CSV table of C-alpha atoms in Angstrom, one decimal:
chain,number,residue,atom,x,y,z
F,713,MET,CA,-4.5,52.6,23.6
F,714,ARG,CA,-5.6,53.1,19.5
F,715,GLU,CA,-6.5,49.0,18.7
F,716,GLU,CA,-8.5,49.7,22.0
F,717,ARG,CA,-10.5,52.4,20.8
F,718,PHE,CA,-10.5,51.2,17.3
F,719,SER,CA,-12.0,47.9,18.1
F,720,LYS,CA,-15.7,48.7,18.1
F,721,GLN,CA,-15.4,51.5,15.2
F,722,ILE,CA,-13.4,49.2,11.8
F,723,SER,CA,-12.4,45.6,10.4
F,724,LEU,CA,-8.6,45.0,9.4
F,725,GLU,CA,-9.0,42.4,6.5
F,726,THR,CA,-6.1,40.3,4.7
F,727,ARG,CA,-7.3,39.7,0.8
F,728,GLN,CA,-5.3,38.4,-2.4
F,729,VAL,CA,-5.1,40.4,-4.8
F,730,ASP,CA,-3.3,38.7,-8.1
F,731,LYS,CA,-0.5,39.2,-6.7
F,732,ASP,CA,-0.4,41.7,-3.9
F,733,ARG,CA,-1.8,41.2,-0.5
F,734,LEU,CA,-3.3,44.5,0.6
F,735,LEU,CA,-4.8,45.5,4.1
F,736,PHE,CA,-8.7,46.2,3.6
F,737,VAL,CA,-10.2,48.7,6.3
F,738,THR,CA,-13.4,49.1,6.2
F,739,ARG,CA,-15.7,51.3,9.5
F,740,PHE,CA,-18.5,51.0,10.9
F,741,ARG,CA,-21.4,53.0,10.8
F,742,SER,CA,-23.7,51.3,13.4
F,743,LYS,CA,-23.9,48.0,16.1
F,744,GLU,CA,-25.5,46.5,13.1
F,745,ASP,CA,-23.2,46.3,10.3
F,746,GLN,CA,-20.7,44.9,12.5
F,747,GLU,CA,-23.1,42.4,13.1
F,748,GLN,CA,-23.7,41.8,9.6
F,749,LEU,CA,-19.8,41.7,8.3
F,750,GLU,CA,-19.2,39.3,11.4
F,751,LYS,CA,-21.5,37.2,10.3
F,752,GLN,CA,-20.7,36.9,6.4
F,753,LYS,CA,-16.8,36.0,7.5
F,754,TYR,CA,-18.3,33.6,9.6
F,755,GLU,CA,-20.2,31.9,6.6
F,756,GLU,CA,-18.0,32.3,3.8
F,757,GLN,CA,-15.2,31.0,6.4
F,758,LEU,CA,-17.9,28.0,6.5
F,759,ASP,CA,-17.2,27.5,2.5
F,760,GLU,CA,-13.9,27.2,3.3
F,761,LEU,CA,-14.4,24.3,5.4
F,762,ASP,CA,-16.4,22.4,3.0
F,763,ASN,CA,-14.6,22.9,0.2
F,764,PHE,CA,-11.7,21.2,2.2
F,765,VAL,CA,-13.8,18.7,3.1
F,766,GLY,CA,-16.1,18.1,0.4
F,767,PHE,CA,-14.3,15.2,-1.3
F,768,THR,CA,-14.6,13.2,2.0
F,769,LYS,CA,-17.6,13.8,2.3
F,770,VAL,CA,-18.2,11.5,-1.6
F,771,LEU,CA,-15.6,8.8,0.5
F,772,ARG,CA,-17.9,9.0,2.9
F,773,MET,CA,-21.3,8.1,1.4
F,774,ILE,CA,-19.1,5.1,-0.5
F,775,VAL,CA,-18.8,4.0,3.0
F,776,ASP,CA,-21.9,4.3,4.3
F,777,SER,CA,-23.0,2.4,1.2
F,778,GLY,CA,-21.6,-0.8,0.9
F,779,LYS,CA,-20.8,-1.3,-2.4
F,780,LEU,CA,-19.0,-2.4,-4.5
F,781,VAL,CA,-15.4,-0.2,-4.6
F,782,ILE,CA,-13.4,-0.7,-8.6
F,783,GLY,CA,-10.1,-0.6,-9.1
F,784,HIS,CA,-6.5,-1.4,-11.1
F,785,ASN,CA,-3.9,-2.4,-8.6
F,786,LEU,CA,-5.7,-0.2,-6.0
F,787,CYS,CA,-3.1,-0.9,-2.5
F,788,LEU,CA,-1.4,2.3,-2.6
F,789,ASP,CA,-5.0,4.6,-3.5
F,790,ILE,CA,-6.2,2.9,-0.4
F,791,LEU,CA,-3.9,3.4,1.5
F,792,HIS,CA,-3.6,7.0,0.9
F,793,THR,CA,-7.1,7.3,0.9
F,794,ILE,CA,-7.8,6.3,4.2
F,795,ASP,CA,-4.9,7.7,5.5
F,796,LYS,CA,-6.2,11.4,4.1
F,797,PHE,CA,-9.2,11.4,3.6
F,798,LEU,CA,-11.3,8.9,6.2
F,799,THR,CA,-9.1,8.0,9.9
F,800,PRO,CA,-5.4,7.4,10.5
F,801,LEU,CA,-3.1,4.3,9.7
F,802,PRO,CA,-3.0,2.1,12.1
F,803,GLU,CA,0.9,0.7,12.0
F,804,GLY,CA,-0.1,-3.4,12.2
F,805,TYR,CA,-0.7,-5.1,9.1
F,806,ASP,CA,-4.1,-7.3,10.8
F,807,GLU,CA,-4.9,-3.9,12.0
F,808,PHE,CA,-4.7,-2.6,8.6
F,809,LYS,CA,-6.2,-5.0,6.5
F,810,GLU,CA,-9.2,-5.2,9.6
F,811,LEU,CA,-10.2,-1.1,9.1
F,812,ALA,CA,-10.1,-1.3,5.4
F,813,HIS,CA,-12.0,-4.7,5.4
F,814,SER,CA,-14.5,-2.1,8.1
F,815,LEU,CA,-14.8,0.4,5.7
F,816,PHE,CA,-15.1,-0.8,2.4
F,817,PRO,CA,-16.4,-4.0,3.1
F,818,LYS,CA,-16.9,-5.1,-1.4
F,819,ILE,CA,-12.9,-3.9,-3.1
F,820,VAL,CA,-12.7,-5.4,-6.6
F,821,ASP,CA,-9.5,-5.1,-7.3
F,822,THR,CA,-8.8,-5.9,-11.5
F,823,LYS,CA,-5.4,-5.7,-11.9
F,824,TYR,CA,-6.5,-8.9,-9.8
F,825,MET,CA,-9.5,-10.2,-11.1
F,826,SER,CA,-7.8,-10.1,-14.8
F,827,SER,CA,-5.2,-11.9,-13.7
F,828,LEU,CA,-6.7,-14.9,-13.3
F,829,ASP,CA,-8.9,-17.9,-14.9
F,830,PRO,CA,-10.4,-17.2,-16.4
F,831,PHE,CA,-9.3,-13.5,-17.7
F,832,LYS,CA,-5.6,-14.7,-17.6
F,833,ASP,CA,-4.9,-17.2,-21.1
F,834,SER,CA,-7.2,-14.4,-22.9
F,835,ILE,CA,-6.3,-11.6,-20.7
F,836,ASP,CA,-1.3,-11.7,-22.7
F,837,SER,CA,-1.1,-8.0,-20.1
F,838,ASN,CA,-2.8,-6.2,-18.1
F,839,VAL,CA,-1.7,-2.8,-18.2
F,840,LEU,CA,-4.3,-0.4,-17.5
F,841,LYS,CA,-4.9,0.5,-20.7
F,842,HIS,CA,-4.1,-2.9,-22.4
F,843,MET,CA,-6.5,-4.5,-20.5
F,844,PHE,CA,-9.3,-2.2,-21.3
F,845,ASP,CA,-8.3,-2.9,-25.2
F,846,THR,CA,-8.6,-6.7,-24.7
F,847,VAL,CA,-11.5,-6.4,-22.7
F,848,SER,CA,-12.9,-4.2,-25.4
F,849,ALA,CA,-12.4,-7.1,-28.4
F,850,LYS,CA,-13.6,-11.0,-28.8
F,851,PRO,CA,-14.5,-12.7,-26.5
F,852,PHE,CA,-14.8,-9.8,-24.5
F,853,GLY,CA,-17.5,-6.8,-25.1
F,854,ILE,CA,-17.9,-3.4,-23.7
F,855,PRO,CA,-21.4,-2.7,-22.4
F,856,ASN,CA,-22.6,0.4,-23.9
F,857,THR,CA,-22.7,3.7,-21.5
F,858,GLU,CA,-24.6,6.8,-21.7
F,859,ILE,CA,-24.1,10.6,-20.5
F,860,GLU,CA,-26.8,11.6,-18.8
F,861,GLU,CA,-28.2,14.5,-19.4
F,862,GLY,CA,-26.8,17.1,-17.9
F,863,PHE,CA,-23.4,15.5,-16.7
F,864,LYS,CA,-19.9,15.6,-18.2
F,865,GLY,CA,-18.4,12.6,-18.9
F,866,TYR,CA,-15.6,9.9,-21.0
F,867,SER,CA,-16.2,8.4,-24.3
F,868,ILE,CA,-14.0,5.4,-25.0
F,869,ASN,CA,-12.9,7.5,-27.4
F,870,ASP,CA,-11.7,10.3,-26.0
F,871,GLN,CA,-7.6,8.6,-25.0
F,872,LYS,CA,-6.9,10.2,-21.9
F,873,GLU,CA,-5.1,7.2,-19.9
F,874,HIS,CA,-3.5,8.8,-16.6
F,875,GLU,CA,-5.9,11.0,-16.1
F,876,ALA,CA,-7.6,9.9,-13.1
F,877,GLY,CA,-10.9,10.3,-14.0
F,878,TYR,CA,-10.6,8.5,-18.0
F,879,ASP,CA,-8.4,5.9,-16.3
F,880,ALA,CA,-11.2,5.1,-12.9
F,881,PHE,CA,-13.9,5.4,-15.9
F,882,ILE,CA,-12.3,2.7,-18.4
F,883,THR,CA,-12.0,0.5,-15.2
F,884,GLY,CA,-15.2,0.4,-14.7
F,885,LEU,CA,-16.2,-0.4,-17.5
F,886,SER,CA,-12.4,-3.2,-18.4
F,887,PHE,CA,-14.7,-4.8,-14.6
F,888,LEU,CA,-18.1,-4.5,-16.1
F,889,ALA,CA,-17.2,-6.9,-19.7
F,890,MET,CA,-15.0,-9.2,-17.5
F,891,TRP,CA,-18.1,-9.3,-14.8
F,892,LYS,CA,-20.2,-9.7,-18.0
F,893,TYR,CA,-18.0,-12.3,-19.9
F,894,LEU,CA,-18.3,-14.8,-16.2
F,895,GLY,CA,-22.0,-15.2,-16.7
F,896,THR,CA,-21.9,-15.8,-20.4
F,897,ILE,CA,-19.5,-18.6,-19.3
F,898,GLU,CA,-22.4,-19.1,-16.7
F,899,GLY,CA,-25.0,-19.0,-19.3
F,900,GLU,CA,-26.8,-16.2,-17.5
F,901,THR,CA,-27.9,-13.9,-20.2
F,902,GLU,CA,-30.0,-11.9,-18.0
F,903,LYS,CA,-29.7,-9.8,-14.6
F,904,ILE,CA,-25.8,-10.8,-15.0
F,905,TYR,CA,-25.0,-7.9,-13.4
F,906,ASN,CA,-27.1,-8.7,-10.4
F,907,ASP,CA,-25.3,-12.1,-9.4
F,908,LEU,CA,-22.2,-10.9,-6.8
F,909,SER,CA,-21.5,-14.8,-6.5
F,910,LEU,CA,-19.7,-14.4,-10.0
F,911,LEU,CA,-17.7,-12.2,-8.7
F,912,GLU,CA,-16.6,-14.1,-5.6
F,913,PRO,CA,-13.0,-15.3,-5.6
F,914,TYR,CA,-11.9,-12.3,-6.8
F,915,ILE,CA,-13.3,-10.2,-3.8
F,916,ASN,CA,-11.8,-8.4,-0.9
F,917,LYS,CA,-8.3,-9.4,-2.6
F,918,ILE,CA,-5.6,-6.4,-3.4
F,919,PHE,CA,-2.3,-7.2,-5.8
F,920,LEU,CA,0.5,-6.9,-4.7
F,921,MET,CA,3.4,-6.0,-8.0
F,922,VAL,CA,6.3,-8.1,-8.4
F,923,LEU,CA,5.6,-10.4,-5.9
F,924,THR,CA,4.9,-13.9,-8.1
F,925,ASP,CA,4.0,-16.3,-5.2
F,926,ASN,CA,1.8,-14.1,-3.5
F,927,GLN,CA,0.2,-12.1,-5.6
F,928,PHE,CA,-3.1,-10.4,-3.2
F,929,ILE,CA,-3.7,-9.0,0.5
F,930,ASN,CA,-6.9,-11.0,1.9
F,931,LEU,CA,-9.2,-8.6,3.3
F,932,ALA,CA,-11.4,-10.7,4.9
F,933,GLY,CA,-9.2,-13.6,5.9
F,934,GLU,CA,-5.9,-15.7,5.8
F,935,ASP,CA,-2.6,-14.3,3.3
F,936,LEU,CA,-0.9,-17.0,1.6
F,937,ASN,CA,1.7,-18.4,3.2
F,938,PRO,CA,3.9,-20.0,0.2
F,939,ASN,CA,6.9,-22.1,1.3
F,940,ARG,CA,9.8,-19.6,1.9
F,941,ASP,CA,13.4,-21.8,2.1
F,942,HIS,CA,15.4,-20.5,-1.0
F,943,VAL,CA,14.6,-17.4,0.3
F,944,PHE,CA,18.3,-15.8,2.7
F,945,TYR,CA,18.2,-12.7,5.4
F,946,LEU,CA,21.5,-11.7,4.3
F,947,THR,CA,23.6,-9.0,6.8
F,948,PHE,CA,26.6,-7.1,5.0
F,949,PRO,CA,29.4,-4.3,4.8
F,950,LYS,CA,27.3,-0.5,4.3
F,951,GLU,CA,30.2,-0.4,1.0
F,952,TRP,CA,27.9,-3.5,-0.7
F,953,LYS,CA,26.1,-2.9,-4.0
F,954,ASN,CA,23.7,-5.1,-5.6
F,955,ASN,CA,26.6,-6.9,-8.5
F,956,ASN,CA,28.2,-8.6,-4.5
F,957,ILE,CA,24.8,-9.4,-3.3
F,958,VAL,CA,24.6,-11.7,-7.0
F,959,GLN,CA,28.1,-12.9,-7.0
F,960,LEU,CA,28.3,-14.5,-3.8
F,961,PHE,CA,25.6,-16.0,-4.3
F,962,SER,CA,26.4,-17.3,-8.1
F,963,PRO,CA,27.1,-20.2,-7.8
F,964,PHE,CA,24.2,-21.5,-6.3
F,965,GLY,CA,22.3,-19.4,-9.8
F,966,ASN,CA,20.7,-16.6,-10.5
F,967,VAL,CA,19.1,-14.4,-7.0
F,968,GLN,CA,16.1,-12.2,-5.6
F,969,VAL,CA,17.5,-9.2,-4.1
F,970,SER,CA,14.6,-7.3,-2.0
F,971,TRP,CA,17.1,-4.7,-0.2
F,972,LEU,CA,15.9,-3.8,4.0
F,973,ASP,CA,18.7,-1.5,4.2
F,974,ASP,CA,21.8,-0.9,3.2
F,975,THR,CA,23.6,-3.6,5.2
F,976,SER,CA,20.9,-6.5,4.4
F,977,ALA,CA,18.3,-7.4,2.3
F,978,TYR,CA,16.6,-10.8,1.4
F,979,VAL,CA,18.1,-12.6,-0.8
F,980,GLY,CA,15.6,-15.4,-3.1
F,981,LEU,CA,17.6,-18.2,-5.0
F,982,TYR,CA,15.6,-19.0,-8.9
F,983,LYS,CA,17.1,-23.2,-8.3
F,984,ARG,CA,15.3,-24.1,-5.0
F,985,ASP,CA,17.1,-27.2,-4.9
F,986,GLN,CA,20.7,-25.9,-4.2
F,987,ALA,CA,19.2,-24.0,-1.2
F,988,ALA,CA,20.7,-26.7,1.7
F,989,ILE,CA,23.8,-26.0,0.1
F,990,ALA,CA,24.2,-22.6,-0.7
F,991,LEU,CA,23.3,-22.3,3.2
F,992,SER,CA,26.0,-25.1,3.9
F,993,THR,CA,29.1,-23.3,2.1
F,994,LEU,CA,27.8,-19.6,2.7
F,995,SER,CA,27.3,-19.3,6.9
F,996,GLN,CA,31.3,-19.0,7.3
F,997,SER,CA,32.7,-15.3,6.7
F,998,ASP,CA,33.8,-12.9,9.2
F,999,THR,CA,32.6,-10.3,6.4
F,1000,TYR,CA,29.1,-11.3,6.6
F,1001,SER,CA,26.2,-12.7,7.9
F,1002,ILE,CA,23.5,-15.6,6.1
F,1003,MET,CA,20.5,-17.6,8.1
F,1004,SER,CA,17.4,-19.0,6.0
F,1005,PHE,CA,14.5,-17.2,6.2
F,1006,ALA,CA,12.5,-19.2,9.0
F,1007,LYS,CA,15.2,-17.9,11.4
F,1008,ARG,CA,15.3,-14.6,11.1
F,1009,GLN,CA,11.2,-15.5,12.1
F,1010,ALA,CA,11.3,-16.3,14.4
F,1011,ILE,CA,13.9,-14.4,15.3
F,1012,LEU,CA,11.2,-12.1,14.7
F,1013,ALA,CA,8.4,-13.4,17.0
F,1014,GLY,CA,11.0,-13.9,19.1
F,1015,ILE,CA,10.8,-17.7,19.0
F,1016,CYS,CA,13.7,-19.2,20.5
F,1017,THR,CA,13.7,-22.1,18.3
F,1018,PRO,CA,14.0,-21.8,15.1
F,1019,LEU,CA,11.4,-23.0,12.2
F,1020,PRO,CA,12.8,-25.7,9.8
F,1021,SER,CA,14.7,-24.8,7.2
F,1022,PRO,CA,16.8,-26.4,4.1
F,1023,LEU,CA,19.5,-27.1,6.3
F,1024,LYS,CA,18.3,-28.6,10.1
F,1025,ALA,CA,20.7,-27.6,12.1
F,1026,LYS,CA,22.3,-31.2,14.2
F,1027,ARG,CA,21.6,-29.4,18.0
F,1028,ARG,CA,20.2,-26.7,18.7
F,1029,LYS,CA,20.8,-24.5,21.8
F,1030,LYS,CA,17.6,-23.4,24.0
F,1031,CYS,CA,17.0,-20.5,26.4
F,1032,ARG,CA,18.6,-20.5,29.1
F,1033,GLY,CA,16.2,-19.4,31.9
F,1034,THR,CA,12.9,-19.9,32.7
F,1035,THR,CA,12.0,-16.2,31.6
F,1036,PHE,CA,14.1,-14.2,29.5
F,1037,CYS,CA,17.2,-15.5,27.5
F,1038,GLN,CA,20.6,-14.9,28.6
F,1039,LYS,CA,22.3,-10.8,27.2
F,1040,THR,CA,24.9,-11.3,25.0
F,1041,LYS,CA,24.7,-8.0,21.9
F,1042,LYS,CA,23.1,-5.2,20.6
F,1043,ARG,CA,21.8,-5.9,17.2
F,1044,THR,CA,20.3,-4.3,14.7
F,1045,VAL,CA,16.4,-4.7,14.2
F,1046,LEU,CA,15.3,-4.2,10.5
F,1047,ILE,CA,11.8,-3.0,10.5
F,1048,THR,CA,10.2,-2.5,6.5
F,1049,VAL,CA,7.3,-1.2,5.8
F,1050,ILE,CA,5.5,-2.1,2.5
F,1051,PHE,CA,6.4,0.9,1.0
F,1052,SER,CA,9.4,-0.2,0.3
F,1053,VAL,CA,8.9,-3.1,-1.0
F,1054,VAL,CA,6.1,-2.8,-3.7
F,1055,PHE,CA,6.2,1.0,-5.0
F,1056,ASN,CA,9.3,2.3,-5.6
F,1057,SER,CA,10.2,1.6,-8.1
F,1058,GLY,CA,8.7,-1.5,-8.6
F,1059,SER,CA,12.1,-3.6,-9.1
F,1060,PHE,CA,13.7,-4.9,-5.4
F,1061,SER,CA,17.3,-4.7,-6.8
F,1062,ARG,CA,18.1,-0.8,-5.8
F,1063,SER,CA,21.4,0.9,-4.5
F,1064,LYS,CA,18.5,3.4,-2.4
F,1065,ARG,CA,16.7,2.6,0.7
F,1066,SER,CA,15.1,5.1,3.1
F,1067,ILE,CA,14.0,2.7,6.0
F,1068,ASP,CA,16.4,3.5,8.7
F,1069,PRO,CA,17.6,0.7,11.6
F,1070,ILE,CA,16.7,1.0,14.9
F,1071,GLU,CA,18.7,-0.6,17.4
F,1072,GLU,CA,17.2,-3.3,20.2
F,1073,GLU,CA,18.6,-4.9,22.4
F,1074,GLN,CA,19.6,-9.1,21.8
F,1075,THR,CA,19.2,-12.1,23.7
F,1076,GLU,CA,21.3,-15.3,22.8
F,1077,CYS,CA,17.9,-16.7,21.3
F,1078,GLU,CA,16.6,-13.4,20.5
F,1079,GLU,CA,13.9,-11.4,22.5
F,1080,SER,CA,10.3,-12.0,20.6
F,1081,PHE,CA,11.1,-8.1,19.1
F,1082,SER,CA,6.7,-7.2,20.0
F,1083,HIS,CA,7.8,-4.0,19.1
F,1084,ASN,CA,7.6,-5.4,15.1
F,1085,SER,CA,4.4,-5.9,14.9
F,1086,LYS,CA,3.6,-2.6,15.2
F,1087,LYS,CA,4.2,-1.8,11.7
F,1088,VAL,CA,2.0,-1.5,8.3
F,1089,PHE,CA,3.5,-4.9,6.4
F,1090,ASN,CA,6.0,-7.1,8.4
F,1091,GLU,CA,9.5,-8.3,6.5
F,1092,ASN,CA,7.6,-11.5,5.4
F,1093,GLU,CA,5.4,-9.3,3.0
F,1094,ALA,CA,9.2,-7.8,1.5
F,1095,TRP,CA,9.6,-11.0,0.0
F,1096,GLU,CA,8.0,-12.7,-3.5
């Protein structure tokens, strides 16, 4: 009754004062006072909302402009920028590429750019600070920059590495230095920065850390499909560690291990010519199971007849029936996303994994798991 009685005479508001939360009571002298206070509160709420979405406005302007977007090792940056400020990331890898390209049609990753000709022989390290120091000297050169009057900015002498604004600043300067160098090689001395054709080999290629035979995501086309005949899909007891896998493959040389979860991993031989004999020798065991990368990918794609592998079976089993293969047992289908591969510790050889297995029905030739395509990156992206 009291609330109804005083609802049109007072206003209650909680405010933060220093470390305390206080209740403020305002008494209306008239109806006009009440309307004025409500209008003031509404405007304050709009200002607060505008502050929350302010950076999104900047990104929308960048998207609408269609201009070049420059970054250094920016795969994770692109993922977070899209997901946190523009739109939720799609589950499929191809859908992600299409979305990213539609939002940012011209992206240059200076880490990828510096790893290719004609830069890779001159830039020994493309860690951002190292790369910047290299392109600051001959045969490159940093263009002169000035801070516009009335604004704040950085100087190349600030030495504020890992401060976001400064890193963006030296990334942009490094890009301009490399672009200018391309123009110098082509004999262009004027209007270099108007010639986007010089950048064509580097546009829309996003660098991937650690990977050596597939070092980029091609946002505007097909990715590379490197040979994986030296790679095996291995499942093993949960108690196994990295050393157990290394020891298992030791007769065939050094290996690279890419963990998928606690009981499975991709294992690649550095001595590729040992692939066939390794698969033949390690195929018989009750403790672990091993198969070629090609066979694993065929299973994930629902292909009954595996793709060619280093060890060709003399006889391949065919599906029984015309529509469905005969169901035999349950098996774990492992789903892997790029965050567990590229962006964790920077190394595949680790003992902690965070992706849980998902139980699915398996047929004799392992039915097509269509839901496996609904992820940002499939297992093929998990391997070097």
